[in-house]
Amino acid sequence: MEKKMKRKFTRILYGGDYNPNQWPREIWDEDMRIFKKARINSASINIFSWAKIQPSEETYYFDELDEIVEMLSKEKYDIVMATSTAALPAWMVKRYPEVTRTDYYGRKHKFGKRHNACPNSLVYQKHAKALAEELAKRYGGNKYITCWHINNEYGGECYCENCEKAFRVWLRKKYKTLEALNKAWNLEFWGHTVYDWDEIVLPNALGEGMGENNTAFAGISIDYRRFNSDSMLENFKMERDAVRKYDPDTLITNNLMGTYKGLDYFKWAKEMDIVSWDNYPYYNTPWSMTAMCNDLMRGLKGQPFMLMEQTPSQQNWQPYNSLKRPGQMRAQSYQTIAHGSDTIQFFQLRRTVGACEKFHGAVIAHVGHENTRVFREVAQLGKELEQLDRILGSNNPSKVGIIFDWDNYWALEYTSGPHKDLTYVEQIHNCYRYFYHKNIPVDMIPTDGDFGKYDLVMAPVLYMVKEGVAEALEDYVKNGGTLVTSFMSGIVDESDNVHLGGYPGPLRSMAGVWVEEIDALAPEQHNTVVFDDGSEYTCHMLCDLMHLEGAESLAEYSSDFYAGMPAITRNQYGRGRVFYIGTNLEEKALDKVLDQVTAEANVSPVIDESTKLEITYRESDTEKMYFIINFVEDEQPLPKFFVGRKDLLSGKELDDSMTLKQYDVVMISIPKQEN
Ligand code: GLA
Ligand code: ZN
């Protein structure tokens, strides 16, 4: 079969997880007929088929998969081919019990569920690699295979003896000597000093772990998270390389999960050709959070990504699986595209008959035909997307970078004190929310990002400051950048040992403040901050008690024994400035600070009008494509900026009486020479 250059998509992939293997042959033809009506052009297949395609250690069976691939190729689908390695076949567990995981409580698992392989089991690795290779050998030459989907949603942990041994090897490589390791983990504390590598055990409930989110020694627990993330990444790379051997030209991905805590996605993305992710907001997830996850997924590689999964209607695994209201799936799909996705894929194309996902929505419902609300909405979107290939590969230019860092995520949430309710994603989102509501585009960036690209860098709760990070931030500010950081920043190094000499450690001189103490307020308590203009707001959770060391105070506490001490500061540093927010501000107060920050940093919204609509744009060489979406309940007027333009989705000319109801979407193109 003729080869083609497959490093790029030639159209917006529209489809999703498709499991014809769960259905009799005659249903497949019906599927093809129905999907065509919805302009579905892509299917992700073979995701959980290991037991089918390898019924025993000695045999592969590809007849059915051949037929599926043949059918989809005939229909010219863009096939997303998975490697099936995310759920172990029963025969493997029976013959090689070592392939299963041992959990946090030390329980060795039997056969069951999925995402259940020990990443450090050599037997698992051998079989997974062989299968990936076999698949690539067989299907890699097929020009309709547009993307390889390795495994599925890597995640979870293993605390088995194999992993323990592998952890010691990982540690030896990292620390070289036990002396260095003892120091890094501060093992002199409680006399936990180790004298032999074999004395090191995994930090689960039987070791240093204290409940799944706490630990006696954050040093070892953070290292374990790094190790576990690396172990699974090695699994991914192993399968990726096996595929590349036979199919070097096709994009390779695996589906990520937004802000999922377990894996360092910035590190992972470096190994992936393209990022893809599964978007499952809850009924009450703020739209700004979903937007942030999309921006994070784009930020991982700084490139457009794939939406590998979303439900067309409802999930099954959340506590309350509400239906997506009419128009909501469409609005969410455009939000994803607006923030950088080049595909829209569903889980799943046909609703399964049994097991735990039978209530999970699908393009084809249990009724079995296309006369459903959900199908009509899927079909409408399909028709629209068919016309929008111009978005492929276009960028999301942003002048604001918000740091998101998995080491910080882990470290901050392992801290014992000062406050149990301090969570990482929530803190990052508190900042992101401001920019979202102002329609100021944001990039989510790593701690080793290229800060110089941004007019404003936000580093909230930058608790762990790793080697080189403070220096890079300092350079950035000296050269005119604006940095915002906050309470619980600059506290520890990469091993979770405190930067001695006063908080915020290595950020202290550029922030121009010294934090002497940190007060923790219980949920029923609060303090107040008063700004220069006399306005007063509440603050919660944590209050830094700080002294000015060159910075000016923007607001002060107004009660308790630290009334009058600065709570928010600004420091001129080189040609730039550093804002330090010393307490968890109520929303309006944070908005007020960030209004000043954005004014000084000169960053502005995508249009110069205030609106409750979400407005984002993507930019190609020739045009800016604006996505205008109404996620609020009330009808909203179209901003003047867009009046007189044509809506690419409806084809209609937009006049100044135009309004958008909830979930309405308008898409507008403005040629670049006009801007
Ligand atoms: C995940 C998995 C899918 C499916 C969906 C259901 O994202 O990747 O296999 O279980 O959830 O929402
Ligand atoms: Zn293991």
XYZ file of C-alpha atoms and ligand atoms in Angstrom:
688
model
C 0.000 0.000 0.000
C 1.168 3.490 -0.835
C 2.837 5.386 2.006
C 2.013 8.964 2.739
C 3.496 11.660 4.899
C 1.384 11.378 7.960
C 2.923 13.872 10.338
C -0.069 16.178 10.009
C -3.811 15.854 9.935
C -5.373 16.745 6.635
C -8.805 17.369 8.147
C -10.363 17.801 11.561
C -10.683 14.296 12.931
C -14.274 13.730 13.966
C -15.156 10.404 15.556
C -14.070 8.575 18.662
C -13.699 5.277 20.491
C -15.245 2.572 18.389
C -15.590 -1.026 19.522
C -17.201 -3.068 16.735
C -15.531 -6.092 18.321
C -18.281 -5.901 20.951
C -20.969 -6.255 18.290
C -22.090 -8.754 15.625
C -20.954 -8.124 12.055
C -24.297 -6.849 10.732
C -24.226 -3.990 13.222
C -20.969 -2.722 11.699
C -22.625 -1.924 8.389
C -25.372 -0.118 10.217
C -22.688 1.849 12.088
C -21.082 2.925 8.833
C -24.406 4.068 7.446
C -25.274 6.047 10.545
C -21.811 7.580 11.083
C -21.780 8.843 7.533
C -24.866 10.893 8.314
C -22.921 12.613 11.087
C -19.845 13.168 8.866
C -17.813 11.007 11.184
C -14.450 10.534 9.547
C -12.352 8.918 12.236
C -12.444 6.009 14.653
C -10.198 5.043 17.556
C -10.060 1.288 17.612
C -8.470 -1.636 19.398
C -8.317 0.131 22.724
C -9.207 -2.749 25.015
C -8.740 -5.771 22.781
C -5.639 -7.459 24.089
C -7.512 -10.623 25.065
C -9.125 -10.715 21.626
C -6.027 -10.209 19.496
C -3.786 -12.356 21.665
C -5.943 -15.164 23.040
C -2.914 -16.952 24.487
C 0.769 -16.382 24.957
C 1.539 -18.339 21.827
C -1.110 -17.003 19.463
C -2.185 -13.794 17.870
C -5.538 -13.496 16.191
C -5.961 -10.525 13.889
C -8.782 -11.645 11.603
C -11.409 -9.493 13.220
C -9.179 -6.438 13.560
C -8.186 -6.901 9.911
C -11.831 -6.753 8.991
C -12.423 -3.643 11.069
C -9.407 -1.901 9.554
C -10.463 -2.958 6.096
C -13.966 -1.641 6.556
C -12.761 1.699 7.932
C -10.131 2.010 5.211
C -12.744 1.406 2.562
C -14.730 4.251 4.071
C -11.544 6.389 4.101
C -11.593 6.917 7.854
C -8.674 8.437 9.693
C -7.939 5.501 11.946
C -6.545 6.057 15.427
C -4.999 2.709 16.224
C -4.545 1.793 19.854
C -2.146 -0.830 21.110
C -4.557 -2.449 23.574
C -2.092 -2.715 26.420
C -4.121 -0.899 29.095
C -5.997 -3.988 30.301
C -4.253 -7.287 30.930
C -5.617 -10.489 29.425
C -6.691 -13.042 32.056
C -4.342 -15.732 30.764
C -1.340 -13.518 31.422
C -2.283 -12.889 35.037
C -2.885 -16.584 35.579
C 0.448 -17.598 34.119
C 2.493 -14.647 35.414
C 0.932 -13.227 38.584
C 3.798 -10.707 38.774
C 2.177 -8.594 36.039
C -0.484 -7.176 38.364
C -0.054 -4.252 40.697
C 0.335 -3.980 44.432
C -1.627 -1.042 45.777
C -0.923 1.677 48.322
C -2.077 -0.579 51.134
C 0.267 -3.329 50.047
C -2.465 -5.533 48.595
C -1.330 -7.587 45.638
C -4.089 -7.510 43.033
C -5.602 -10.427 41.204
C -7.077 -10.313 37.716
C -9.650 -7.565 37.178
C -10.376 -4.034 36.038
C -7.925 -2.175 33.775
C -4.865 0.061 34.032
C -3.713 -2.852 36.085
C -0.196 -3.735 34.921
C 2.888 -3.213 37.027
C 4.961 -0.826 34.929
C 8.163 -2.491 36.074
C 7.144 -6.047 35.353
C 9.521 -7.405 32.725
C 6.873 -9.904 31.669
C 4.339 -7.137 31.063
C 6.925 -5.092 29.229
C 7.935 -7.997 27.024
C 4.372 -8.782 26.007
C 3.297 -5.171 25.558
C 6.292 -4.445 23.367
C 5.760 -7.560 21.289
C 2.113 -6.701 20.746
C 2.846 -3.093 19.756
C 5.454 -4.349 17.332
C 3.129 -6.936 15.874
C 0.423 -4.323 15.348
C 2.799 -1.855 13.738
C 4.205 -4.537 11.464
C 0.734 -5.483 10.367
C -0.990 -2.114 10.071
C 1.793 0.484 9.933
C 1.797 0.539 6.160
C -1.898 1.339 5.942
C -2.254 4.940 4.855
C -5.501 5.333 6.779
C -3.778 4.818 10.117
C -3.389 8.485 11.008
C -2.353 8.180 14.605
C -1.123 5.554 17.064
C -2.731 5.607 20.465
C -0.432 3.868 22.931
C -2.142 2.136 25.854
C -4.937 4.254 27.378
C -4.917 6.887 30.101
C -1.735 5.796 31.824
C -2.176 6.279 35.540
C -2.254 4.756 39.008
C 0.650 3.399 40.994
C 2.309 0.162 41.851
C 4.090 -0.704 45.099
C 5.187 -4.237 44.331
C 8.594 -5.714 44.975
C 9.612 -5.284 41.357
C 8.841 -1.601 41.614
C 10.754 -1.415 44.878
C 13.847 -2.827 43.211
C 13.433 -0.554 40.223
C 13.012 2.417 42.568
C 16.386 1.667 44.151
C 17.998 1.582 40.732
C 16.320 4.881 39.839
C 17.561 6.416 43.095
C 21.130 5.189 42.620
C 21.176 6.856 39.261
C 19.826 10.078 40.690
C 21.806 10.346 43.922
C 24.923 8.261 43.225
C 25.682 7.982 46.965
C 23.627 7.095 50.018
C 25.060 10.124 51.706
C 23.452 12.350 49.105
C 20.161 10.494 49.413
C 20.111 10.655 53.233
C 20.703 14.364 53.019
C 18.126 14.977 50.302
C 15.391 13.203 52.232
C 16.562 14.648 55.563
C 16.604 11.135 57.003
C 18.434 12.217 60.122
C 14.941 13.296 61.206
C 13.471 10.440 63.303
C 16.710 8.554 62.740
C 15.656 7.097 59.401
C 19.191 7.092 57.998
C 19.808 4.212 55.564
C 23.147 2.447 55.240
C 22.323 0.200 52.323
C 20.269 0.746 49.157
C 18.257 -2.357 50.058
C 16.978 -0.666 53.189
C 14.926 1.716 51.074
C 11.267 0.699 50.802
C 8.429 2.220 48.820
C 6.569 5.001 50.649
C 3.091 3.464 50.758
C 0.887 2.849 53.808
C 3.349 0.209 54.996
C 6.267 2.642 54.765
C 6.484 6.422 55.059
C 2.991 7.063 53.652
C 0.401 8.489 56.023
C -2.889 8.177 54.172
C -2.836 8.501 50.396
C -2.045 12.205 50.412
C 0.334 12.496 53.309
C 3.765 11.340 54.162
C 6.276 11.403 56.968
C 9.048 12.219 54.480
C 8.016 14.245 51.476
C 11.473 13.718 49.950
C 10.954 10.008 49.353
C 7.285 10.384 48.478
C 7.957 13.038 45.835
C 10.773 10.943 44.439
C 8.422 7.971 44.298
C 5.942 10.033 42.274
C 8.714 11.061 39.898
C 9.818 7.452 39.650
C 6.292 6.150 39.049
C 5.710 8.779 36.370
C 9.035 7.833 34.764
C 8.242 4.107 34.958
C 5.027 4.552 33.026
C 6.742 6.921 30.635
C 9.274 4.153 29.962
C 6.339 1.870 29.122
C 5.046 4.467 26.714
C 8.449 4.993 25.098
C 8.962 1.265 24.759
C 5.726 0.835 22.825
C 6.295 4.038 20.871
C 9.694 2.837 19.720
C 8.285 -0.569 18.839
C 5.698 1.142 16.632
C 8.215 3.536 15.093
C 10.396 0.655 14.034
C 7.746 -0.338 11.512
C 5.886 2.915 11.080
C 8.173 5.907 11.503
C 5.827 8.331 9.767
C 2.655 8.273 11.801
C 1.938 10.496 14.805
C 2.049 8.743 18.158
C 0.088 9.815 21.212
C -1.560 8.556 24.357
C -4.570 10.135 25.954
C -3.821 12.353 28.961
C -6.249 13.576 31.592
C -5.879 17.315 32.090
C -4.582 18.126 35.561
C -4.284 14.453 36.532
C -1.883 14.414 39.446
C -0.014 11.173 38.950
C 2.115 11.887 35.895
C 4.425 14.754 35.043
C 2.800 15.599 31.730
C 5.370 18.239 30.776
C 7.991 15.518 30.862
C 5.713 13.107 29.037
C 4.857 15.548 26.271
C 8.500 15.744 25.247
C 8.229 12.093 24.239
C 4.895 12.387 22.449
C 4.424 13.461 18.829
C 1.148 15.106 19.672
C -0.734 15.585 22.933
C -4.241 14.216 23.230
C -6.585 14.304 26.180
C -9.929 13.244 27.573
C -12.222 16.039 28.661
C -14.848 15.097 31.248
C -15.944 18.134 33.229
C -18.502 17.619 35.999
C -21.919 19.227 35.837
C -20.613 21.986 38.101
C -17.060 22.371 36.809
C -16.506 26.063 36.030
C -16.010 26.722 32.330
C -12.830 28.514 33.225
C -11.479 25.238 34.638
C -12.219 23.387 31.418
C -10.620 26.198 29.451
C -7.570 25.986 31.715
C -7.238 22.248 31.156
C -7.362 22.809 27.411
C -4.713 25.509 27.686
C -2.605 23.186 29.802
C -2.857 20.437 27.219
C -1.829 22.896 24.490
C 0.932 24.213 26.719
C 2.532 20.809 27.193
C 4.073 20.999 23.738
C 3.107 24.538 22.869
C 1.189 23.051 19.957
C -2.328 22.152 18.882
C -3.580 18.940 20.463
C -6.247 16.299 20.025
C -9.436 15.956 22.002
C -9.349 12.182 22.208
C -12.497 11.755 24.273
C -15.542 13.632 25.444
C -19.034 12.342 25.939
C -21.686 13.368 23.432
C -24.260 13.412 26.234
C -23.412 12.099 29.706
C -20.866 10.118 31.687
C -21.550 7.227 33.986
C -18.776 7.448 36.545
C -19.416 10.800 38.141
C -21.721 11.076 41.143
C -24.341 12.990 39.115
C -24.167 12.363 35.403
C -26.328 15.121 34.082
C -27.116 15.332 30.387
C -25.371 17.913 28.304
C -28.159 20.368 27.580
C -29.155 21.071 23.963
C -26.273 22.914 22.328
C -23.888 22.256 25.203
C -21.860 19.532 23.514
C -21.418 21.816 20.508
C -20.390 24.759 22.675
C -17.902 22.609 24.579
C -16.492 21.242 21.359
C -15.874 24.744 20.042
C -14.328 25.741 23.333
C -11.874 22.877 22.933
C -11.088 23.871 19.364
C -10.800 27.516 20.349
C -8.144 26.621 22.912
C -6.096 24.583 20.464
C -7.634 21.246 19.571
C -7.454 19.975 16.001
C -9.828 17.050 16.596
C -13.171 16.286 18.216
C -13.525 12.689 19.285
C -16.086 11.047 21.467
C -16.154 8.299 23.941
C -17.899 6.473 22.387
C -19.492 5.860 19.023
C -21.921 3.109 20.024
C -23.205 2.663 23.552
C -22.051 -0.590 25.085
C -24.521 -3.272 26.117
C -23.161 -4.281 29.509
C -20.581 -3.722 32.264
C -19.857 -0.495 34.117
C -20.086 1.892 31.173
C -23.476 0.946 29.802
C -24.902 4.260 30.977
C -22.113 6.234 29.326
C -23.407 8.347 26.468
C -22.573 7.559 22.860
C -23.253 8.764 19.345
C -25.570 5.796 18.829
C -27.737 5.131 21.879
C -29.161 1.810 23.062
C -32.221 2.398 20.927
C -29.911 1.629 18.017
C -30.977 4.261 15.471
C -30.142 7.836 14.630
C -33.430 9.495 15.520
C -32.224 10.932 18.800
C -31.490 14.421 20.078
C -27.898 13.505 20.758
C -27.337 12.117 17.288
C -28.868 15.155 15.648
C -26.491 17.383 17.594
C -23.521 15.218 16.678
C -24.582 15.355 13.033
C -24.955 19.124 13.050
C -21.497 19.564 14.514
C -20.061 17.118 11.988
C -21.460 19.150 9.165
C -19.937 22.332 10.538
C -16.521 20.884 11.286
C -16.253 19.587 7.759
C -15.965 23.219 6.648
C -13.342 24.249 9.175
C -10.082 22.631 8.137
C -8.575 26.118 8.065
C -8.076 25.893 11.840
C -5.680 22.929 11.573
C -2.276 23.782 12.971
C -3.153 27.377 13.844
C -1.784 28.943 17.036
C -3.106 30.537 20.198
C -0.889 33.569 20.771
C -0.670 34.605 24.443
C 1.217 37.218 26.383
C 0.508 35.717 29.793
C 2.159 32.552 31.063
C 0.917 30.747 34.174
C 3.334 28.242 35.637
C 1.962 24.750 36.201
C 4.408 22.281 37.644
C 3.853 18.695 38.734
C 6.702 18.727 41.268
C 4.991 21.658 42.943
C 1.627 19.932 42.725
C 3.033 16.924 44.577
C 5.140 18.826 47.071
C 2.535 21.420 48.014
C -0.097 18.775 48.658
C 2.272 16.624 50.736
C 3.059 19.406 53.166
C 2.057 18.702 56.709
C 0.873 22.183 57.658
C 0.234 24.997 57.612
C -3.228 24.352 56.128
C -4.869 21.140 55.026
C -7.221 22.762 52.507
C -4.510 24.245 50.328
C -4.693 22.480 46.964
C -2.604 23.151 43.923
C -4.997 23.095 40.981
C -7.496 25.262 42.815
C -4.855 27.905 43.486
C -3.697 27.943 39.878
C -7.279 28.130 38.722
C -7.986 31.094 41.041
C -5.510 33.077 38.968
C -6.454 31.604 35.622
C -10.112 32.474 36.260
C -9.312 36.184 36.191
C -7.778 36.021 32.724
C -10.530 33.757 31.458
C -13.258 36.181 32.467
C -11.368 39.064 30.918
C -10.758 37.120 27.702
C -7.024 37.499 28.069
C -5.304 34.521 26.403
C -3.059 32.443 28.646
C -0.377 29.833 28.087
C 0.157 27.259 30.794
C 3.921 26.905 31.065
C 6.480 24.737 32.866
C 9.079 26.025 35.340
C 11.709 25.725 32.615
C 9.546 27.576 30.095
C 10.721 30.431 27.927
C 9.556 33.253 30.199
C 10.929 35.889 27.844
C 8.024 35.267 25.455
C 5.576 36.720 27.966
C 4.729 40.179 29.241
C 3.402 38.631 32.424
C 4.373 35.453 34.239
C 2.197 34.155 37.055
C 3.797 31.845 39.596
C 1.206 31.320 42.327
C 2.099 28.936 45.163
C 5.516 28.296 43.670
C 6.287 26.336 46.804
C 9.157 24.343 45.356
C 11.809 26.402 43.626
C 14.074 24.008 41.805
C 17.596 24.708 40.714
C 17.845 27.427 38.105
C 14.229 28.560 38.372
C 14.776 31.593 40.600
C 17.659 32.702 38.387
C 15.523 32.388 35.249
C 12.700 34.361 36.848
C 15.156 36.985 38.013
C 16.560 37.400 34.509
C 13.068 37.660 33.160
C 12.111 40.414 35.595
C 15.401 42.292 35.235
C 14.749 42.456 31.526
C 11.408 44.129 32.008
C 9.058 41.239 32.775
C 6.254 41.298 35.301
C 6.086 38.431 37.764
C 3.308 37.644 40.198
C 3.906 35.184 42.976
C 2.097 34.449 46.194
C 2.026 32.992 49.691
C 3.574 29.521 49.973
C 6.205 30.346 47.373
C 9.960 29.965 47.475
C 9.767 27.634 50.462
C 11.591 24.423 49.505
C 14.147 23.012 47.095
C 13.540 20.067 44.797
C 13.920 17.598 47.685
C 11.400 19.455 49.824
C 14.036 20.874 52.163
C 13.543 24.473 53.148
C 15.566 27.239 51.507
C 17.043 28.596 54.722
C 17.501 32.246 55.509
C 13.889 33.454 55.432
C 10.871 33.029 53.169
C 10.320 33.301 50.235
C 13.853 31.947 49.951
C 15.350 32.460 46.512
C 12.471 34.768 45.523
C 13.084 37.065 48.481
C 15.367 39.616 46.899
C 13.350 40.037 43.722
C 10.086 40.227 45.675
C 11.653 42.683 48.117
C 9.897 41.137 51.095
C 10.710 38.864 53.996
C 7.955 36.616 55.265
C 8.589 36.080 58.930
C 5.586 33.898 59.830
C 2.594 32.264 58.149
C -0.758 32.276 59.934
C -3.342 29.598 59.094
C -7.022 30.461 59.389
C -9.682 27.818 59.918
C -12.604 27.783 57.446
C -14.787 29.852 59.771
C -12.088 32.488 60.243
C -10.959 35.309 57.992
C -8.927 38.470 58.012
C -9.335 41.632 55.971
C -7.030 43.585 53.718
C -7.319 47.273 53.084
C -5.944 48.915 49.938
C -4.460 52.398 49.586
C -7.789 53.680 48.263
C -9.504 52.535 51.448
C -11.333 49.596 49.881
C -11.484 46.549 52.089
C -11.788 42.857 51.257
C -11.638 39.547 53.055
C -8.885 36.980 52.884
C -8.783 33.388 54.051
C -6.709 30.325 54.737
C -3.163 31.673 54.916
C -1.740 35.044 55.868
C 1.927 35.852 55.447
C 3.314 38.172 58.074
C 5.876 40.079 56.113
C 8.333 42.929 56.184
C 9.162 45.215 53.301
C 12.694 44.923 52.019
C 12.472 47.397 49.199
C 8.956 46.585 48.028
C 6.014 48.930 48.467
C 2.844 47.793 50.184
C -0.347 47.778 48.098
C -2.631 46.527 50.850
C -2.361 45.800 54.535
C -4.113 43.506 56.983
C -6.710 45.314 58.986
C -7.335 43.011 61.893
C -5.675 40.645 64.329
C -2.280 41.247 65.888
C -0.683 41.718 62.462
C -3.046 44.520 61.426
C -1.002 47.114 59.576
C 1.491 44.640 58.180
C 1.699 44.426 54.374
C -0.433 41.742 52.714
C 0.196 42.548 49.048
C 3.354 44.141 47.702
C 5.001 45.378 44.548
C 8.715 45.612 43.989
C 10.522 47.355 41.172
C 13.360 45.027 40.173
C 15.698 45.802 37.300
C 13.496 46.908 34.429
C 10.577 44.825 35.677
C 8.461 44.275 38.736
C 7.403 41.571 41.124
C 4.006 41.451 42.804
C 3.710 39.333 45.923
C 0.268 38.332 47.146
C 0.680 37.238 50.756
C -2.770 35.828 51.421
C -5.639 33.943 49.831
C -7.759 36.842 48.629
C -11.450 36.815 47.953
C -12.160 36.921 44.219
C -12.888 40.647 43.968
C -9.657 41.532 45.746
C -7.592 39.291 43.519
C -9.305 40.879 40.523
C -8.338 44.293 41.807
C -4.683 43.322 42.167
C -4.613 41.667 38.768
C -6.234 44.724 37.183
C -3.214 46.694 38.322
C -0.826 43.946 37.265
C -2.235 43.623 33.755
C -2.315 47.397 33.305
C 1.333 47.687 34.266
C 2.360 44.671 32.216
C 0.408 45.994 29.283
C -1.564 42.850 28.585
C -5.023 43.280 27.203
C -8.130 41.262 26.361
C -8.688 39.998 22.824
C -11.205 42.774 22.255
C -11.560 46.126 23.934
C -15.121 45.631 25.215
C -16.300 44.042 28.378
C -18.522 41.021 27.865
C -19.638 37.856 29.605
C -18.991 35.848 26.458
C -15.943 33.635 26.142
C -13.854 34.978 23.292
C -10.733 33.234 22.092
C -8.867 33.282 18.861
C -6.531 31.083 16.891
C -4.201 32.539 14.356
C -2.864 31.165 11.091
C -0.516 32.869 8.645
C -3.416 34.636 7.036
C -6.255 35.071 9.506
C -7.422 35.362 13.082
C -10.279 32.997 13.838
C -12.434 34.148 16.751
C -14.651 31.783 18.706
C -17.389 33.560 20.628
C -19.306 31.354 23.025
C -21.990 32.043 25.559
C -21.597 29.851 28.622
C -23.731 32.001 30.933
C -27.455 31.551 31.347
C -28.587 34.963 30.129
C -28.644 36.042 26.548
C -25.651 38.249 25.706
C -25.231 40.900 23.005
C -22.594 40.350 20.373
C -19.707 42.768 21.002
C -19.600 45.685 18.555
C -16.173 44.557 17.387
C -17.774 41.704 15.455
C -20.796 43.496 14.035
C -20.846 43.452 10.243
C -18.782 40.259 10.050
C -20.014 36.905 8.843
C -20.548 33.948 11.166
C -18.640 31.091 9.555
C -20.910 28.525 11.223
C -24.306 29.847 10.167
C -23.154 31.824 7.140
C -25.094 34.784 8.485
C -24.069 38.424 8.397
C -23.977 39.703 12.019
C -25.842 42.921 12.753
C -25.902 44.918 15.960
C -29.124 43.323 17.176
C -27.387 39.964 17.357
C -27.450 38.189 20.720
C -26.153 34.818 21.856
C -28.269 32.520 23.982
C -26.637 30.069 26.368
C -24.381 27.669 24.386
C -24.637 29.669 21.188
C -21.388 29.867 19.265
C -20.238 32.283 16.609
C -17.034 31.944 14.637
C -15.501 34.826 12.775
C -12.449 35.160 10.590
C -10.562 38.410 10.294
C -7.809 38.547 7.700
C -4.481 39.405 9.314
C -3.728 42.456 7.223
C -6.811 44.092 8.775
C -5.499 43.721 12.324
C -11.885 7.215 30.056
C -11.404 6.032 29.244
C -12.463 5.438 28.384
C -13.801 5.443 29.058
C -14.152 6.844 29.457
C -15.504 6.969 30.082
O -11.540 8.423 29.541
O -10.282 6.318 28.463
O -12.067 4.130 28.068
O -13.746 4.624 30.182
O -13.213 7.283 30.401
O -15.799 8.286 30.433
Zn 5.083 -2.956 40.421
